[in-house]
Amino acid sequence: MSSLDQIEVMVEGEENPEMVRSVLSEITALLECWLTEGKPGVIDLQGLPLTATDYQQLEEKLGRGEVSITIQVLGKSQILETAFPGVWYVIHRDEVSNILTKQIEVIDIPSIVLSQRVEMEQALERLKSDSNMTF
Amino acid sequence: MSREIGNNPLDNGTFADHLEQNGVSRRGFLKFCTSMAAALALPAGSAEVMAEALAAAKRPTVIWLSFQECTGCTESITRSHTPTIENLIFDYISLDYHHTLQVAAGLQAEEARDQAMKAAYGKYLLIVDGAIPIKDGGIYSTIAGRTNLSMLEEAAAGAAALISVGTCAAYGGLPMAHPNPTGAVPVTDIVKDKPVMNIPGCPPIGLVMTSAIAHFLTFGRLPEMDQLGRPKAFYGDSIHDRCYRRPFYDRGLFAKAFDDEGARKGWCLYELGCKGPTTHNACATMKWNDGTSFPIESGHPCLGCSEPNFWDAGGFYEALSVPQSRMGETILKAGAVGVGVGAVAAALNQRNKAATVAAQETMTVDALKKES
Amino acid sequence: MELNELLIWARGPAFNIALAIFVFGMLLRLFEILSLGRKEDLSAARGSGVAGGLRTILSRSLPRQTLFSREPLRIINGYLLHIGLFVVIFLYRPHIELFERLFGVSWMGLPTGVVDAVTAVTILSLFVALLIRIYNPVLRFISTPGDYLIWLVTLLPLVSGYMAYNHLLLGYTLMLTLHILSVELLLIVAPFTKLTHMFSFVLARWYQGYLAGRRGVES
């Protein structure tokens, strides 16, 4: 009897440089827009029909920058600067590490990193009540 | 921002309060909104807007009616192995009636529905899955002794908006397939005076539905829809146009059987009956089972399950270009008639020819001389 | 009627009707032509009529030096049009699927991109053919409304197919439906117009070649 893993399956990697080139040109336009008009830009990579090969090529082109941030909230989120300052990978995962969104953000700092005002106010109250405590 | 949707009278908390109670931070919430905004293909910066508006949203009343259906849609939307981010919204909405999910049964269940409807009359969101049989007064599907038809009419009257979940509610689906013994119709055949959004699919993708609800809560209206009442963000492209196997179609490389070389190499499934070119859905990019794959990625042609009449659109494994008719029979019959009529026409032609020949006078030299 | 219902109708009942009319009409026409017959040739044969007939069926597909030098554009365009139609109809994989269903035999197709380009050339050659017909005084004089009709019904499937594949103007589903319907129109019109030449050209060449061959002259 044959088992499933005996069936030979090979998926041809489809070379599609057009796809990567168009993503790169969109990034260029978004960065230009951010610098001149101050408008942030987002590219949803999951909304594009990119193959694994395409992702790899894109990652090779963009490279890695100086900043990498990990956020632990409802699963892990990674915010990675590329070799092009202002161009970030923002990857959100759920509790079991499935990718929720994989985006490229063009901005000085992705807003998910920033502390939220409401929570900072709550923090202030907590600190004030804590300051009465003695060490 | 005006919000048409009704508050649950039993709960005055906002969505933000609900999140806080469940230990979800604002940053976590923003993460949730990012995935919603991405799913809805909203422009950059929308996640922040959404987070702000949604945080202030009051808990909405939602009534879910199931008619001629298989519960596959409910399964698709609720069946996730881990607490997912879209569960946030499901946990939050006040699902006051859903006869598969609720604990109450019988009279108590029907009472809950009545109460919820009265309390949030004109403001609740009504979700329907399943088609509605209307033949013979709608007697082919009843709940608690009432026909689906009358239950829908009553519930729709007090709804702010409706969402038809699944192909059956949206377009009639399987119950409406030929010969449609129960006279099944989609929701839009009955409800004409309320905004209705269709989320077709057999079943539809769970995130599509939660995103649509999130949009409704955020902006107080349903997302932009196409001619078939589907949210454009998810149903704007055909499976074919978003398919990673599309380059093989363009190069003319097709799998011709499920176990041939082409199938193993992941070539285009057009010739195995893929309905991707005429099917609009988000499967190719959003994928199924926590982003594992979608049918074509698993080697199976698209059935076109999110399109109207997909059950009656011919064999699932027949190429889109192959006519759905008995061509051999047609050719034989038409050919026989053609030959028969041809024989009659030939006989007539021969007779005409003979008559013409007979009618010709034989020209003689004398006759010619007379004429000149 | 919803879009999908229209597509289902076009792929089902409508195709059946069109195919029936096409087969019926074509057989009727061919039967008529054959049954008219020829007068018995009582002269002594100077050569083989059969060989002449078969040879002519093929040789008439080749250009003639004398004609070619007189109207090269018309002849080259004619080749482009007919070879283009052959490629588009018989070497596009989705079309081959249809023939396989019909006759049980399959053959290799060309890459879709190639067929797409050939379609564009074929459409252009149809327009050139129309211009030649209009600007050539003799051709214009002998042209009937039927000639312009068959030009149109040949053009429609090409244009709708091209537009469907390239996502032009209308959605794919509607364009595909229009494409199928336009082919059905072509099938219905064909037997009752000069489009019968898709089959009858064999008979006409055979007669010419047979007569010439029997007389021992070149044809």
PDB file of C-alpha atoms in Angstrom, chain B residues 65-322:
ATOM      1  CA  LEU B  65     -31.521  33.298  11.911  1.00  0.00           C
ATOM      2  CA  SER B  66     -30.722  29.944  10.302  1.00  0.00           C
ATOM      3  CA  PHE B  67     -33.062  28.631   7.619  1.00  0.00           C
ATOM      4  CA  GLN B  68     -32.490  26.072   4.833  1.00  0.00           C
ATOM      5  CA  GLU B  69     -28.821  25.493   5.481  1.00  0.00           C
ATOM      6  CA  CYS B  70     -26.327  22.885   6.616  1.00  0.00           C
ATOM      7  CA  THR B  71     -24.712  24.822   9.501  1.00  0.00           C
ATOM      8  CA  GLY B  72     -21.468  24.826   7.521  1.00  0.00           C
ATOM      9  CA  CYS B  73     -21.411  28.627   7.611  1.00  0.00           C
ATOM     10  CA  THR B  74     -21.677  28.731  11.405  1.00  0.00           C
ATOM     11  CA  GLU B  75     -18.998  26.051  11.574  1.00  0.00           C
ATOM     12  CA  SER B  76     -16.685  28.046   9.334  1.00  0.00           C
ATOM     13  CA  ILE B  77     -17.052  31.197  11.353  1.00  0.00           C
ATOM     14  CA  THR B  78     -16.897  29.764  14.854  1.00  0.00           C
ATOM     15  CA  ARG B  79     -14.574  26.831  14.317  1.00  0.00           C
ATOM     16  CA  SER B  80     -11.133  28.058  15.118  1.00  0.00           C
ATOM     17  CA  HIS B  81      -8.734  25.951  17.076  1.00  0.00           C
ATOM     18  CA  THR B  82      -7.250  28.798  19.051  1.00  0.00           C
ATOM     19  CA  PRO B  83      -8.700  32.022  20.331  1.00  0.00           C
ATOM     20  CA  THR B  84      -8.203  34.164  17.261  1.00  0.00           C
ATOM     21  CA  ILE B  85      -8.271  37.870  16.951  1.00  0.00           C
ATOM     22  CA  GLU B  86     -11.597  37.818  15.136  1.00  0.00           C
ATOM     23  CA  ASN B  87     -13.097  36.114  18.160  1.00  0.00           C
ATOM     24  CA  LEU B  88     -12.711  39.456  19.914  1.00  0.00           C
ATOM     25  CA  ILE B  89     -15.583  40.806  17.943  1.00  0.00           C
ATOM     26  CA  PHE B  90     -17.652  37.649  18.246  1.00  0.00           C
ATOM     27  CA  ASP B  91     -17.204  37.639  21.997  1.00  0.00           C
ATOM     28  CA  TYR B  92     -18.211  41.235  22.094  1.00  0.00           C
ATOM     29  CA  ILE B  93     -21.358  41.376  19.985  1.00  0.00           C
ATOM     30  CA  SER B  94     -24.486  40.493  21.832  1.00  0.00           C
ATOM     31  CA  LEU B  95     -25.565  37.429  19.895  1.00  0.00           C
ATOM     32  CA  ASP B  96     -29.054  37.281  21.318  1.00  0.00           C
ATOM     33  CA  TYR B  97     -30.386  34.495  19.164  1.00  0.00           C
ATOM     34  CA  HIS B  98     -28.593  31.764  17.282  1.00  0.00           C
ATOM     35  CA  HIS B  99     -30.363  28.449  17.601  1.00  0.00           C
ATOM     36  CA  THR B 100     -27.192  26.406  17.079  1.00  0.00           C
ATOM     37  CA  LEU B 101     -24.990  28.308  19.490  1.00  0.00           C
ATOM     38  CA  GLN B 102     -27.350  29.370  22.231  1.00  0.00           C
ATOM     39  CA  VAL B 103     -27.934  27.353  25.350  1.00  0.00           C
ATOM     40  CA  ALA B 104     -31.653  28.016  25.527  1.00  0.00           C
ATOM     41  CA  ALA B 105     -34.034  25.896  23.491  1.00  0.00           C
ATOM     42  CA  GLY B 106     -37.709  25.763  22.667  1.00  0.00           C
ATOM     43  CA  LEU B 107     -39.966  28.453  24.098  1.00  0.00           C
ATOM     44  CA  GLN B 108     -37.174  30.150  26.049  1.00  0.00           C
ATOM     45  CA  ALA B 109     -35.125  30.546  22.893  1.00  0.00           C
ATOM     46  CA  GLU B 110     -38.013  32.070  20.960  1.00  0.00           C
ATOM     47  CA  GLU B 111     -38.706  34.372  23.907  1.00  0.00           C
ATOM     48  CA  ALA B 112     -35.089  35.532  23.886  1.00  0.00           C
ATOM     49  CA  ARG B 113     -35.462  36.433  20.234  1.00  0.00           C
ATOM     50  CA  ASP B 114     -38.680  38.341  20.883  1.00  0.00           C
ATOM     51  CA  GLN B 115     -37.135  40.257  23.766  1.00  0.00           C
ATOM     52  CA  ALA B 116     -33.991  41.148  21.881  1.00  0.00           C
ATOM     53  CA  MET B 117     -36.025  42.362  18.924  1.00  0.00           C
ATOM     54  CA  LYS B 118     -38.293  44.515  21.071  1.00  0.00           C
ATOM     55  CA  ALA B 119     -35.455  46.000  23.108  1.00  0.00           C
ATOM     56  CA  ALA B 120     -33.398  47.061  20.100  1.00  0.00           C
ATOM     57  CA  TYR B 121     -36.180  47.504  17.573  1.00  0.00           C
ATOM     58  CA  GLY B 122     -35.015  49.301  14.428  1.00  0.00           C
ATOM     59  CA  LYS B 123     -31.386  49.109  15.515  1.00  0.00           C
ATOM     60  CA  TYR B 124     -30.222  45.502  15.612  1.00  0.00           C
ATOM     61  CA  LEU B 125     -28.149  43.684  13.038  1.00  0.00           C
ATOM     62  CA  LEU B 126     -29.843  40.653  11.491  1.00  0.00           C
ATOM     63  CA  ILE B 127     -27.645  37.868  10.171  1.00  0.00           C
ATOM     64  CA  VAL B 128     -29.248  35.163   8.060  1.00  0.00           C
ATOM     65  CA  ASP B 129     -27.806  31.905   6.835  1.00  0.00           C
ATOM     66  CA  GLY B 130     -29.762  29.549   4.623  1.00  0.00           C
ATOM     67  CA  ALA B 131     -32.328  30.041   1.874  1.00  0.00           C
ATOM     68  CA  ILE B 132     -36.022  30.600   2.504  1.00  0.00           C
ATOM     69  CA  PRO B 133     -38.588  28.226   0.989  1.00  0.00           C
ATOM     70  CA  ILE B 134     -41.716  30.070  -0.135  1.00  0.00           C
ATOM     71  CA  LYS B 135     -43.590  27.366  -2.073  1.00  0.00           C
ATOM     72  CA  ASP B 136     -46.925  26.303  -0.556  1.00  0.00           C
ATOM     73  CA  GLY B 137     -46.852  29.106   1.989  1.00  0.00           C
ATOM     74  CA  GLY B 138     -43.314  28.316   3.114  1.00  0.00           C
ATOM     75  CA  ILE B 139     -44.256  25.129   4.975  1.00  0.00           C
ATOM     76  CA  TYR B 140     -41.082  23.261   3.959  1.00  0.00           C
ATOM     77  CA  SER B 141     -38.988  24.762   6.723  1.00  0.00           C
ATOM     78  CA  THR B 142     -40.359  25.830  10.092  1.00  0.00           C
ATOM     79  CA  ILE B 143     -38.905  26.714  13.487  1.00  0.00           C
ATOM     80  CA  ALA B 144     -41.071  26.455  16.591  1.00  0.00           C
ATOM     81  CA  GLY B 145     -44.072  25.992  14.303  1.00  0.00           C
ATOM     82  CA  ARG B 146     -43.414  29.181  12.340  1.00  0.00           C
ATOM     83  CA  THR B 147     -42.333  29.304   8.743  1.00  0.00           C
ATOM     84  CA  ASN B 148     -38.917  30.725   7.906  1.00  0.00           C
ATOM     85  CA  LEU B 149     -40.678  33.223   5.679  1.00  0.00           C
ATOM     86  CA  SER B 150     -42.774  34.786   8.435  1.00  0.00           C
ATOM     87  CA  MET B 151     -39.869  34.742  10.896  1.00  0.00           C
ATOM     88  CA  LEU B 152     -37.636  36.585   8.429  1.00  0.00           C
ATOM     89  CA  GLU B 153     -40.296  39.113   7.527  1.00  0.00           C
ATOM     90  CA  GLU B 154     -40.902  39.907  11.176  1.00  0.00           C
ATOM     91  CA  ALA B 155     -37.238  40.110  12.132  1.00  0.00           C
ATOM     92  CA  ALA B 156     -36.264  42.152   9.060  1.00  0.00           C
ATOM     93  CA  ALA B 157     -38.890  44.775   9.854  1.00  0.00           C
ATOM     94  CA  GLY B 158     -37.008  45.826  12.977  1.00  0.00           C
ATOM     95  CA  ALA B 159     -33.457  45.447  11.671  1.00  0.00           C
ATOM     96  CA  ALA B 160     -31.046  48.284  10.900  1.00  0.00           C
ATOM     97  CA  ALA B 161     -29.314  46.141   8.311  1.00  0.00           C
ATOM     98  CA  LEU B 162     -29.026  42.520   7.243  1.00  0.00           C
ATOM     99  CA  ILE B 163     -26.094  40.308   6.405  1.00  0.00           C
ATOM    100  CA  SER B 164     -26.733  37.197   4.307  1.00  0.00           C
ATOM    101  CA  VAL B 165     -24.050  34.720   5.237  1.00  0.00           C
ATOM    102  CA  GLY B 166     -23.296  31.926   2.791  1.00  0.00           C
ATOM    103  CA  THR B 167     -24.408  31.300  -0.768  1.00  0.00           C
ATOM    104  CA  CYS B 168     -27.807  29.910   0.301  1.00  0.00           C
ATOM    105  CA  ALA B 169     -28.897  33.111   2.049  1.00  0.00           C
ATOM    106  CA  ALA B 170     -27.198  35.321  -0.540  1.00  0.00           C
ATOM    107  CA  TYR B 171     -28.241  33.610  -3.785  1.00  0.00           C
ATOM    108  CA  GLY B 172     -30.381  30.584  -2.936  1.00  0.00           C
ATOM    109  CA  GLY B 173     -27.502  28.094  -3.097  1.00  0.00           C
ATOM    110  CA  LEU B 174     -28.162  24.382  -2.948  1.00  0.00           C
ATOM    111  CA  PRO B 175     -31.814  24.585  -1.840  1.00  0.00           C
ATOM    112  CA  MET B 176     -32.599  26.695  -4.916  1.00  0.00           C
ATOM    113  CA  ALA B 177     -30.738  24.395  -7.324  1.00  0.00           C
ATOM    114  CA  HIS B 178     -32.785  22.838 -10.097  1.00  0.00           C
ATOM    115  CA  PRO B 179     -35.556  21.672  -9.687  1.00  0.00           C
ATOM    116  CA  ASN B 180     -35.888  23.705  -6.458  1.00  0.00           C
ATOM    117  CA  PRO B 181     -38.615  21.534  -4.863  1.00  0.00           C
ATOM    118  CA  THR B 182     -39.280  23.885  -1.948  1.00  0.00           C
ATOM    119  CA  GLY B 183     -39.363  27.120  -3.941  1.00  0.00           C
ATOM    120  CA  ALA B 184     -36.289  28.406  -2.085  1.00  0.00           C
ATOM    121  CA  VAL B 185     -35.278  32.054  -2.573  1.00  0.00           C
ATOM    122  CA  PRO B 186     -32.454  34.247  -1.267  1.00  0.00           C
ATOM    123  CA  VAL B 187     -32.983  36.894   1.436  1.00  0.00           C
ATOM    124  CA  THR B 188     -32.978  39.745  -1.096  1.00  0.00           C
ATOM    125  CA  ASP B 189     -36.073  38.282  -2.775  1.00  0.00           C
ATOM    126  CA  ILE B 190     -38.011  38.893   0.431  1.00  0.00           C
ATOM    127  CA  VAL B 191     -36.343  41.874   2.098  1.00  0.00           C
ATOM    128  CA  LYS B 192     -36.364  44.855  -0.255  1.00  0.00           C
ATOM    129  CA  ASP B 193     -36.472  47.882   2.015  1.00  0.00           C
ATOM    130  CA  LYS B 194     -33.348  47.346   4.156  1.00  0.00           C
ATOM    131  CA  PRO B 195     -29.649  47.365   3.354  1.00  0.00           C
ATOM    132  CA  VAL B 196     -28.574  43.769   2.786  1.00  0.00           C
ATOM    133  CA  MET B 197     -24.995  42.675   2.401  1.00  0.00           C
ATOM    134  CA  ASN B 198     -24.172  39.311   0.853  1.00  0.00           C
ATOM    135  CA  ILE B 199     -21.216  37.301   2.096  1.00  0.00           C
ATOM    136  CA  PRO B 200     -21.459  34.323  -0.254  1.00  0.00           C
ATOM    137  CA  GLY B 201     -19.344  31.206  -0.189  1.00  0.00           C
ATOM    138  CA  CYS B 202     -20.008  27.605   0.687  1.00  0.00           C
ATOM    139  CA  PRO B 203     -18.930  28.375   3.358  1.00  0.00           C
ATOM    140  CA  PRO B 204     -17.638  31.967   3.411  1.00  0.00           C
ATOM    141  CA  ILE B 205     -14.331  32.948   5.009  1.00  0.00           C
ATOM    142  CA  GLY B 206     -14.769  33.788   8.717  1.00  0.00           C
ATOM    143  CA  LEU B 207     -12.581  36.877   8.673  1.00  0.00           C
ATOM    144  CA  VAL B 208     -14.655  38.359   5.845  1.00  0.00           C
ATOM    145  CA  MET B 209     -17.680  38.340   8.094  1.00  0.00           C
ATOM    146  CA  THR B 210     -16.004  39.745  11.192  1.00  0.00           C
ATOM    147  CA  SER B 211     -14.365  42.446   9.093  1.00  0.00           C
ATOM    148  CA  ALA B 212     -17.748  43.392   7.668  1.00  0.00           C
ATOM    149  CA  ILE B 213     -19.220  43.629  11.165  1.00  0.00           C
ATOM    150  CA  ALA B 214     -16.213  45.660  12.319  1.00  0.00           C
ATOM    151  CA  HIS B 215     -16.781  48.007   9.394  1.00  0.00           C
ATOM    152  CA  PHE B 216     -20.416  48.370  10.346  1.00  0.00           C
ATOM    153  CA  LEU B 217     -19.511  49.175  13.946  1.00  0.00           C
ATOM    154  CA  THR B 218     -16.775  51.600  12.942  1.00  0.00           C
ATOM    155  CA  PHE B 219     -18.473  53.565  10.223  1.00  0.00           C
ATOM    156  CA  GLY B 220     -22.139  52.912  11.036  1.00  0.00           C
ATOM    157  CA  ARG B 221     -22.787  51.537   7.565  1.00  0.00           C
ATOM    158  CA  LEU B 222     -22.067  48.467   5.486  1.00  0.00           C
ATOM    159  CA  PRO B 223     -18.861  48.438   3.421  1.00  0.00           C
ATOM    160  CA  GLU B 224     -18.879  49.314  -0.279  1.00  0.00           C
ATOM    161  CA  MET B 225     -20.652  46.595  -2.248  1.00  0.00           C
ATOM    162  CA  ASP B 226     -20.725  45.371  -5.857  1.00  0.00           C
ATOM    163  CA  GLN B 227     -23.785  44.707  -8.040  1.00  0.00           C
ATOM    164  CA  LEU B 228     -24.337  41.366  -6.348  1.00  0.00           C
ATOM    165  CA  GLY B 229     -24.329  42.993  -2.897  1.00  0.00           C
ATOM    166  CA  ARG B 230     -20.887  41.685  -1.949  1.00  0.00           C
ATOM    167  CA  PRO B 231     -18.267  43.778  -0.131  1.00  0.00           C
ATOM    168  CA  LYS B 232     -15.872  44.866  -2.877  1.00  0.00           C
ATOM    169  CA  ALA B 233     -12.819  44.559  -0.656  1.00  0.00           C
ATOM    170  CA  PHE B 234     -13.201  40.783  -0.606  1.00  0.00           C
ATOM    171  CA  TYR B 235     -15.063  39.986  -3.798  1.00  0.00           C
ATOM    172  CA  GLY B 236     -13.545  42.580  -6.125  1.00  0.00           C
ATOM    173  CA  ASP B 237     -11.105  40.227  -7.851  1.00  0.00           C
ATOM    174  CA  SER B 238     -11.638  36.863  -9.434  1.00  0.00           C
ATOM    175  CA  ILE B 239      -9.863  33.822  -8.003  1.00  0.00           C
ATOM    176  CA  HIS B 240      -8.138  33.445 -11.383  1.00  0.00           C
ATOM    177  CA  ASP B 241      -6.675  36.948 -11.346  1.00  0.00           C
ATOM    178  CA  ARG B 242      -5.278  36.482  -7.847  1.00  0.00           C
ATOM    179  CA  CYS B 243      -4.180  32.895  -8.333  1.00  0.00           C
ATOM    180  CA  TYR B 244      -0.522  32.053  -7.893  1.00  0.00           C
ATOM    181  CA  ARG B 245      -0.969  29.440 -10.667  1.00  0.00           C
ATOM    182  CA  ARG B 246      -2.014  32.110 -13.150  1.00  0.00           C
ATOM    183  CA  PRO B 247       1.430  32.246 -14.857  1.00  0.00           C
ATOM    184  CA  PHE B 248       0.932  28.600 -15.879  1.00  0.00           C
ATOM    185  CA  TYR B 249      -2.390  29.488 -17.502  1.00  0.00           C
ATOM    186  CA  ASP B 250      -0.662  32.215 -19.479  1.00  0.00           C
ATOM    187  CA  ARG B 251       2.080  29.824 -20.559  1.00  0.00           C
ATOM    188  CA  GLY B 252      -0.453  27.201 -21.592  1.00  0.00           C
ATOM    189  CA  LEU B 253       0.699  24.654 -18.991  1.00  0.00           C
ATOM    190  CA  PHE B 254      -2.255  22.687 -17.653  1.00  0.00           C
ATOM    191  CA  ALA B 255      -2.770  19.666 -15.421  1.00  0.00           C
ATOM    192  CA  LYS B 256      -4.923  17.233 -17.381  1.00  0.00           C
ATOM    193  CA  ALA B 257      -5.527  14.697 -14.616  1.00  0.00           C
ATOM    194  CA  PHE B 258      -5.273  14.783 -10.839  1.00  0.00           C
ATOM    195  CA  ASP B 259      -2.235  12.534 -10.850  1.00  0.00           C
ATOM    196  CA  ASP B 260      -0.296  13.573 -13.925  1.00  0.00           C
ATOM    197  CA  GLU B 261       3.002  15.412 -14.167  1.00  0.00           C
ATOM    198  CA  GLY B 262       1.256  18.780 -14.535  1.00  0.00           C
ATOM    199  CA  ALA B 263      -0.723  18.215 -11.317  1.00  0.00           C
ATOM    200  CA  ARG B 264       2.449  17.347  -9.443  1.00  0.00           C
ATOM    201  CA  LYS B 265       4.208  20.413 -10.764  1.00  0.00           C
ATOM    202  CA  GLY B 266       1.351  22.634  -9.687  1.00  0.00           C
ATOM    203  CA  TRP B 267       0.194  23.737 -13.139  1.00  0.00           C
ATOM    204  CA  CYS B 268      -3.091  25.479 -13.887  1.00  0.00           C
ATOM    205  CA  LEU B 269      -6.273  23.505 -13.144  1.00  0.00           C
ATOM    206  CA  TYR B 270      -8.444  25.116 -15.849  1.00  0.00           C
ATOM    207  CA  GLU B 271      -8.848  21.886 -17.787  1.00  0.00           C
ATOM    208  CA  LEU B 272      -9.833  20.013 -14.632  1.00  0.00           C
ATOM    209  CA  GLY B 273     -12.831  22.310 -14.350  1.00  0.00           C
ATOM    210  CA  CYS B 274     -11.517  25.270 -12.338  1.00  0.00           C
ATOM    211  CA  LYS B 275     -14.152  28.029 -12.172  1.00  0.00           C
ATOM    212  CA  GLY B 276     -11.599  30.569 -10.908  1.00  0.00           C
ATOM    213  CA  PRO B 277     -12.003  32.877 -13.927  1.00  0.00           C
ATOM    214  CA  THR B 278     -15.694  33.515 -13.216  1.00  0.00           C
ATOM    215  CA  THR B 279     -15.552  33.332  -9.412  1.00  0.00           C
ATOM    216  CA  HIS B 280     -15.088  36.338  -7.170  1.00  0.00           C
ATOM    217  CA  ASN B 281     -13.778  35.687  -3.690  1.00  0.00           C
ATOM    218  CA  ALA B 282     -10.771  36.321  -1.463  1.00  0.00           C
ATOM    219  CA  CYS B 283      -9.630  32.686  -1.043  1.00  0.00           C
ATOM    220  CA  ALA B 284      -6.473  33.149  -3.115  1.00  0.00           C
ATOM    221  CA  THR B 285      -5.110  35.825  -0.801  1.00  0.00           C
ATOM    222  CA  MET B 286      -6.863  35.298   2.571  1.00  0.00           C
ATOM    223  CA  LYS B 287      -6.741  31.505   2.405  1.00  0.00           C
ATOM    224  CA  TRP B 288      -8.341  28.926   4.680  1.00  0.00           C
ATOM    225  CA  ASN B 289      -7.577  27.045   7.901  1.00  0.00           C
ATOM    226  CA  ASP B 290      -5.503  29.750   9.560  1.00  0.00           C
ATOM    227  CA  GLY B 291      -3.838  30.715   6.316  1.00  0.00           C
ATOM    228  CA  THR B 292      -2.771  27.172   5.407  1.00  0.00           C
ATOM    229  CA  SER B 293      -3.945  27.166   1.793  1.00  0.00           C
ATOM    230  CA  PHE B 294      -6.969  27.415  -0.466  1.00  0.00           C
ATOM    231  CA  PRO B 295      -8.524  24.747  -2.719  1.00  0.00           C
ATOM    232  CA  ILE B 296      -6.345  25.438  -5.778  1.00  0.00           C
ATOM    233  CA  GLU B 297      -3.243  25.414  -3.607  1.00  0.00           C
ATOM    234  CA  SER B 298      -4.310  21.965  -2.407  1.00  0.00           C
ATOM    235  CA  GLY B 299      -4.600  20.793  -6.013  1.00  0.00           C
ATOM    236  CA  HIS B 300      -8.356  21.042  -6.462  1.00  0.00           C
ATOM    237  CA  PRO B 301     -10.108  23.275  -8.996  1.00  0.00           C
ATOM    238  CA  CYS B 302     -12.292  26.097  -7.711  1.00  0.00           C
ATOM    239  CA  LEU B 303     -15.980  25.106  -7.704  1.00  0.00           C
ATOM    240  CA  GLY B 304     -17.170  28.702  -7.908  1.00  0.00           C
ATOM    241  CA  CYS B 305     -19.094  28.322  -4.619  1.00  0.00           C
ATOM    242  CA  SER B 306     -19.492  32.047  -4.018  1.00  0.00           C
ATOM    243  CA  GLU B 307     -21.296  32.703  -7.298  1.00  0.00           C
ATOM    244  CA  PRO B 308     -25.050  32.564  -7.906  1.00  0.00           C
ATOM    245  CA  ASN B 309     -26.340  29.281  -9.385  1.00  0.00           C
ATOM    246  CA  PHE B 310     -23.049  27.493  -8.935  1.00  0.00           C
ATOM    247  CA  TRP B 311     -24.812  24.158  -8.449  1.00  0.00           C
ATOM    248  CA  ASP B 312     -26.479  24.479 -11.829  1.00  0.00           C
ATOM    249  CA  ALA B 313     -23.438  25.735 -13.723  1.00  0.00           C
ATOM    250  CA  GLY B 314     -22.461  22.316 -15.064  1.00  0.00           C
ATOM    251  CA  GLY B 315     -19.997  19.682 -13.896  1.00  0.00           C
ATOM    252  CA  PHE B 316     -17.440  20.722 -11.304  1.00  0.00           C
ATOM    253  CA  TYR B 317     -14.747  18.895 -13.257  1.00  0.00           C
ATOM    254  CA  GLU B 318     -15.608  20.203 -16.710  1.00  0.00           C
ATOM    255  CA  ALA B 319     -13.608  23.050 -18.195  1.00  0.00           C
ATOM    256  CA  LEU B 320     -15.336  26.404 -18.380  1.00  0.00           C
ATOM    257  CA  SER B 321     -15.012  26.362 -22.178  1.00  0.00           C
ATOM    258  CA  VAL B 322     -16.833  23.070 -22.622  1.00  0.00           C
TER     259      VAL B 322
END
